[in-house]
XYZ file of C-alpha atoms in Angstrom:
255
model
C 5.973 33.859 -13.785
C 8.577 31.794 -15.495
C 11.457 33.744 -13.909
C 9.832 33.656 -10.618
C 9.619 29.856 -10.808
C 13.174 29.613 -11.885
C 14.147 31.685 -8.724
C 12.143 29.493 -6.556
C 13.783 26.088 -7.955
C 17.045 27.621 -7.640
C 16.520 28.358 -3.949
C 15.273 24.799 -3.455
C 18.332 23.396 -4.897
C 20.457 25.455 -2.607
C 18.825 24.202 0.565
C 19.358 20.444 -0.475
C 21.298 18.068 1.894
C 24.047 16.056 0.468
C 22.752 12.847 2.216
C 21.535 10.316 -0.503
C 18.093 9.041 -0.493
C 16.708 5.897 -2.062
C 12.911 6.203 -1.462
C 10.167 4.320 -3.124
C 6.520 5.505 -3.798
C 3.686 3.372 -2.276
C 0.408 2.805 -4.041
C -1.925 5.862 -4.787
C -5.028 6.008 -2.795
C -6.985 6.131 -5.938
C -7.195 7.385 -9.627
C -9.955 7.793 -12.149
C -8.876 4.764 -14.203
C -8.200 2.583 -11.051
C -4.451 2.453 -11.737
C -3.032 2.730 -8.348
C 0.723 2.837 -9.209
C 2.509 5.936 -10.298
C 4.306 5.318 -13.604
C 7.947 5.448 -13.830
C 8.147 6.119 -17.577
C 6.200 8.676 -19.645
C 5.504 5.851 -22.085
C 4.254 3.232 -19.560
C 1.242 1.467 -20.768
C -0.556 2.088 -17.598
C -0.602 5.666 -16.229
C -2.908 6.754 -13.426
C -5.575 9.368 -14.561
C -7.099 12.421 -12.598
C -9.392 15.340 -12.993
C -9.378 18.903 -11.500
C -10.206 18.748 -7.853
C -9.132 15.129 -7.352
C -6.752 14.186 -4.740
C -3.384 12.773 -5.409
C -2.152 10.835 -2.335
C 0.691 8.403 -1.967
C 3.443 7.596 0.550
C 7.234 7.725 0.323
C 9.229 5.118 2.296
C 13.109 4.670 2.745
C 13.892 8.216 3.309
C 16.734 9.718 5.213
C 15.470 11.566 8.296
C 16.557 15.195 8.962
C 17.061 15.649 5.218
C 15.479 18.227 3.060
C 13.368 16.778 0.091
C 11.610 18.861 -2.490
C 8.824 17.793 -4.866
C 7.739 19.439 -8.016
C 4.905 18.269 -10.416
C 4.756 19.989 -13.811
C 3.364 19.313 -17.295
C 5.443 17.366 -19.968
C 4.644 16.307 -23.550
C 4.534 12.766 -24.840
C 8.300 12.493 -24.925
C 8.816 13.762 -21.336
C 9.866 17.289 -22.309
C 8.736 19.842 -19.912
C 6.631 22.773 -20.830
C 7.326 26.244 -20.018
C 7.182 26.333 -16.127
C 4.518 28.672 -15.097
C 1.169 28.923 -13.212
C -0.615 27.075 -15.953
C 1.862 24.087 -16.088
C 3.016 23.622 -12.426
C 0.456 21.468 -10.467
C 2.445 21.416 -7.067
C 5.761 22.413 -5.465
C 6.909 21.971 -1.981
C 9.888 21.503 0.218
C 9.884 19.012 3.238
C 12.117 18.669 6.240
C 11.941 14.862 6.949
C 11.357 13.811 10.593
C 10.730 10.180 9.634
C 11.781 7.672 6.980
C 8.251 7.742 5.538
C 6.279 10.813 4.124
C 2.683 11.166 2.969
C 2.389 13.330 -0.257
C -0.998 14.796 -0.727
C -2.258 17.483 -2.900
C -5.322 18.610 -5.010
C -5.143 18.473 -8.775
C -5.397 21.986 -10.032
C -7.784 22.990 -12.928
C -4.877 24.003 -15.340
C -3.606 22.462 -18.521
C -4.564 19.039 -19.430
C -1.963 16.397 -20.297
C 0.915 14.282 -18.784
C 2.429 15.560 -15.560
C 5.737 14.560 -14.167
C 6.456 14.325 -10.478
C 10.222 15.055 -9.579
C 11.355 14.189 -6.071
C 14.881 15.364 -5.161
C 17.351 15.700 -2.232
C 20.198 17.218 -4.346
C 21.714 13.784 -4.734
C 19.106 11.319 -5.887
C 16.074 12.146 -8.129
C 12.876 9.940 -8.437
C 10.598 10.676 -11.506
C 6.964 9.590 -11.701
C 4.187 10.352 -14.180
C 0.340 10.603 -14.154
C -2.424 12.178 -16.380
C -4.865 14.959 -15.887
C -8.027 15.550 -18.153
C -11.046 17.428 -17.699
C -13.657 15.894 -20.112
C -16.339 18.338 -21.429
C -19.511 17.779 -23.229
C -22.122 19.938 -25.020
C -25.068 19.720 -27.263
C -24.409 21.267 -30.548
C -27.151 23.801 -31.681
C -28.970 23.570 -34.639
C -30.528 26.172 -37.081
C -32.191 29.073 -35.370
C -30.403 27.970 -32.041
C -32.752 24.795 -31.802
C -31.833 21.943 -29.642
C -31.847 19.566 -32.606
C -29.783 19.672 -35.659
C -32.184 18.537 -38.336
C -36.006 17.671 -38.534
C -37.152 15.373 -41.192
C -40.747 14.979 -42.086
C -42.478 11.911 -43.509
C -45.765 13.229 -44.770
C -47.199 9.806 -45.913
C -47.366 8.393 -42.478
C -47.869 11.601 -40.515
C -44.498 11.207 -38.440
C -41.175 12.886 -38.387
C -37.706 12.427 -37.055
C -35.327 14.727 -35.054
C -31.419 14.308 -35.108
C -29.214 15.590 -32.185
C -25.457 16.064 -32.167
C -23.042 16.502 -29.267
C -19.406 17.246 -28.723
C -17.250 15.502 -26.228
C -13.878 17.097 -25.687
C -10.606 16.214 -23.837
C -7.117 17.799 -23.767
C -3.849 16.428 -25.179
C -2.242 13.129 -24.297
C -5.122 11.897 -22.394
C -7.857 9.382 -23.312
C -11.382 9.279 -22.081
C -10.787 5.842 -20.557
C -7.786 7.176 -18.464
C -9.970 9.756 -16.774
C -12.865 7.240 -15.944
C -15.022 7.708 -19.004
C -16.413 4.472 -20.610
C -18.817 5.903 -23.013
C -20.575 9.014 -24.238
C -24.191 9.185 -25.096
C -27.548 10.948 -24.615
C -30.316 10.961 -22.024
C -33.406 11.453 -23.996
C -36.899 12.016 -22.308
C -39.993 12.159 -24.641
C -42.750 13.341 -22.419
C -45.267 12.999 -25.319
C -44.642 9.468 -25.771
C -45.446 7.710 -22.641
C -42.520 9.229 -20.730
C -40.061 6.877 -22.253
C -36.358 7.339 -21.396
C -33.781 6.309 -24.025
C -30.017 6.251 -23.863
C -27.750 5.850 -26.886
C -23.949 5.363 -26.285
C -20.576 5.255 -28.187
C -18.543 2.386 -26.766
C -15.242 3.030 -25.300
C -13.641 0.751 -28.141
C -14.983 3.348 -30.521
C -13.819 6.200 -28.596
C -10.235 4.700 -28.307
C -10.241 4.161 -32.060
C -11.373 7.678 -32.648
C -8.860 9.026 -30.161
C -6.067 7.314 -31.805
C -6.940 8.840 -35.024
C -5.878 12.323 -33.930
C -2.467 13.692 -33.487
C -0.872 12.438 -30.172
C -0.208 16.049 -28.697
C -3.589 17.443 -30.002
C -6.888 17.985 -28.247
C -9.398 15.405 -28.817
C -12.958 16.496 -30.017
C -15.509 13.698 -30.832
C -18.931 14.388 -32.459
C -21.602 11.847 -32.180
C -25.427 11.861 -32.719
C -28.627 10.071 -32.262
C -31.975 10.289 -34.075
C -35.446 9.855 -32.741
C -37.774 8.380 -35.242
C -41.606 8.042 -35.515
C -42.439 11.256 -33.686
C -46.314 12.237 -34.298
C -46.618 15.299 -36.522
C -48.590 17.034 -33.710
C -45.880 16.554 -31.100
C -44.635 19.610 -29.382
C -40.846 19.369 -29.844
C -40.105 21.322 -26.723
C -41.281 18.217 -24.748
C -38.357 16.270 -26.019
C -35.571 16.615 -23.548
C -32.100 15.773 -24.680
C -29.032 15.877 -22.449
C -25.523 14.730 -23.677
C -23.858 12.429 -21.169
C -20.281 11.517 -20.090
C -20.809 7.910 -18.858
C -18.340 6.989 -16.108
C -16.448 3.651 -15.806
C -18.582 1.439 -13.478
C -15.888 1.240 -10.809
C -15.088 4.956 -10.773
C -17.479 7.416 -9.147
């Protein structure tokens, strides 16, 4: 695949016009973290974030009509160095014959490697570079002994009650934070049908998520483990009636 991509890129370069272009990208229609401007630097403090199946949409203006323009989006690391170009690292590639001085760019984010992606727009003379991030946050309940939903069960024989502890794992790929893909908290949804149908939510604040995220290597995947304990459960309670579901809690203005 790498060789094929190289051949495709070479063919695109051969068809470029020599006419210079000085286009500018308009605002994005949306992003997961509500950043609506494509970043011009890989180290920018504010970079738009997306998840697989999201639509990336923006407009280019100031184009030279009747020119050939190519666009490719591919994965880079935190220093902007490209990954090996193959089907797991190229988000999008296309060539356009410009019939106007504006052009709408629109494509669906593929479910491939997570991380930082670079958009390169070129007409053979001038190159524009932009950056965005792609993450696919995942969450799962960690199974306890004997494949139980809970990790530990601690009994208090004196007062006839016990507690149950649950643990979950939230995961995200390299160079992307939970906040950048529209997650403000992680938590649990707990429904205890044996205790007056009460619902509980325990969350880990985004401030803490960010603190934990910064503690891992820049280019590494991020796995965060967190837990909740339910206390004062009557000894005669059927544990199967306690329903626990780990949650990724979206930022209020996203989704």
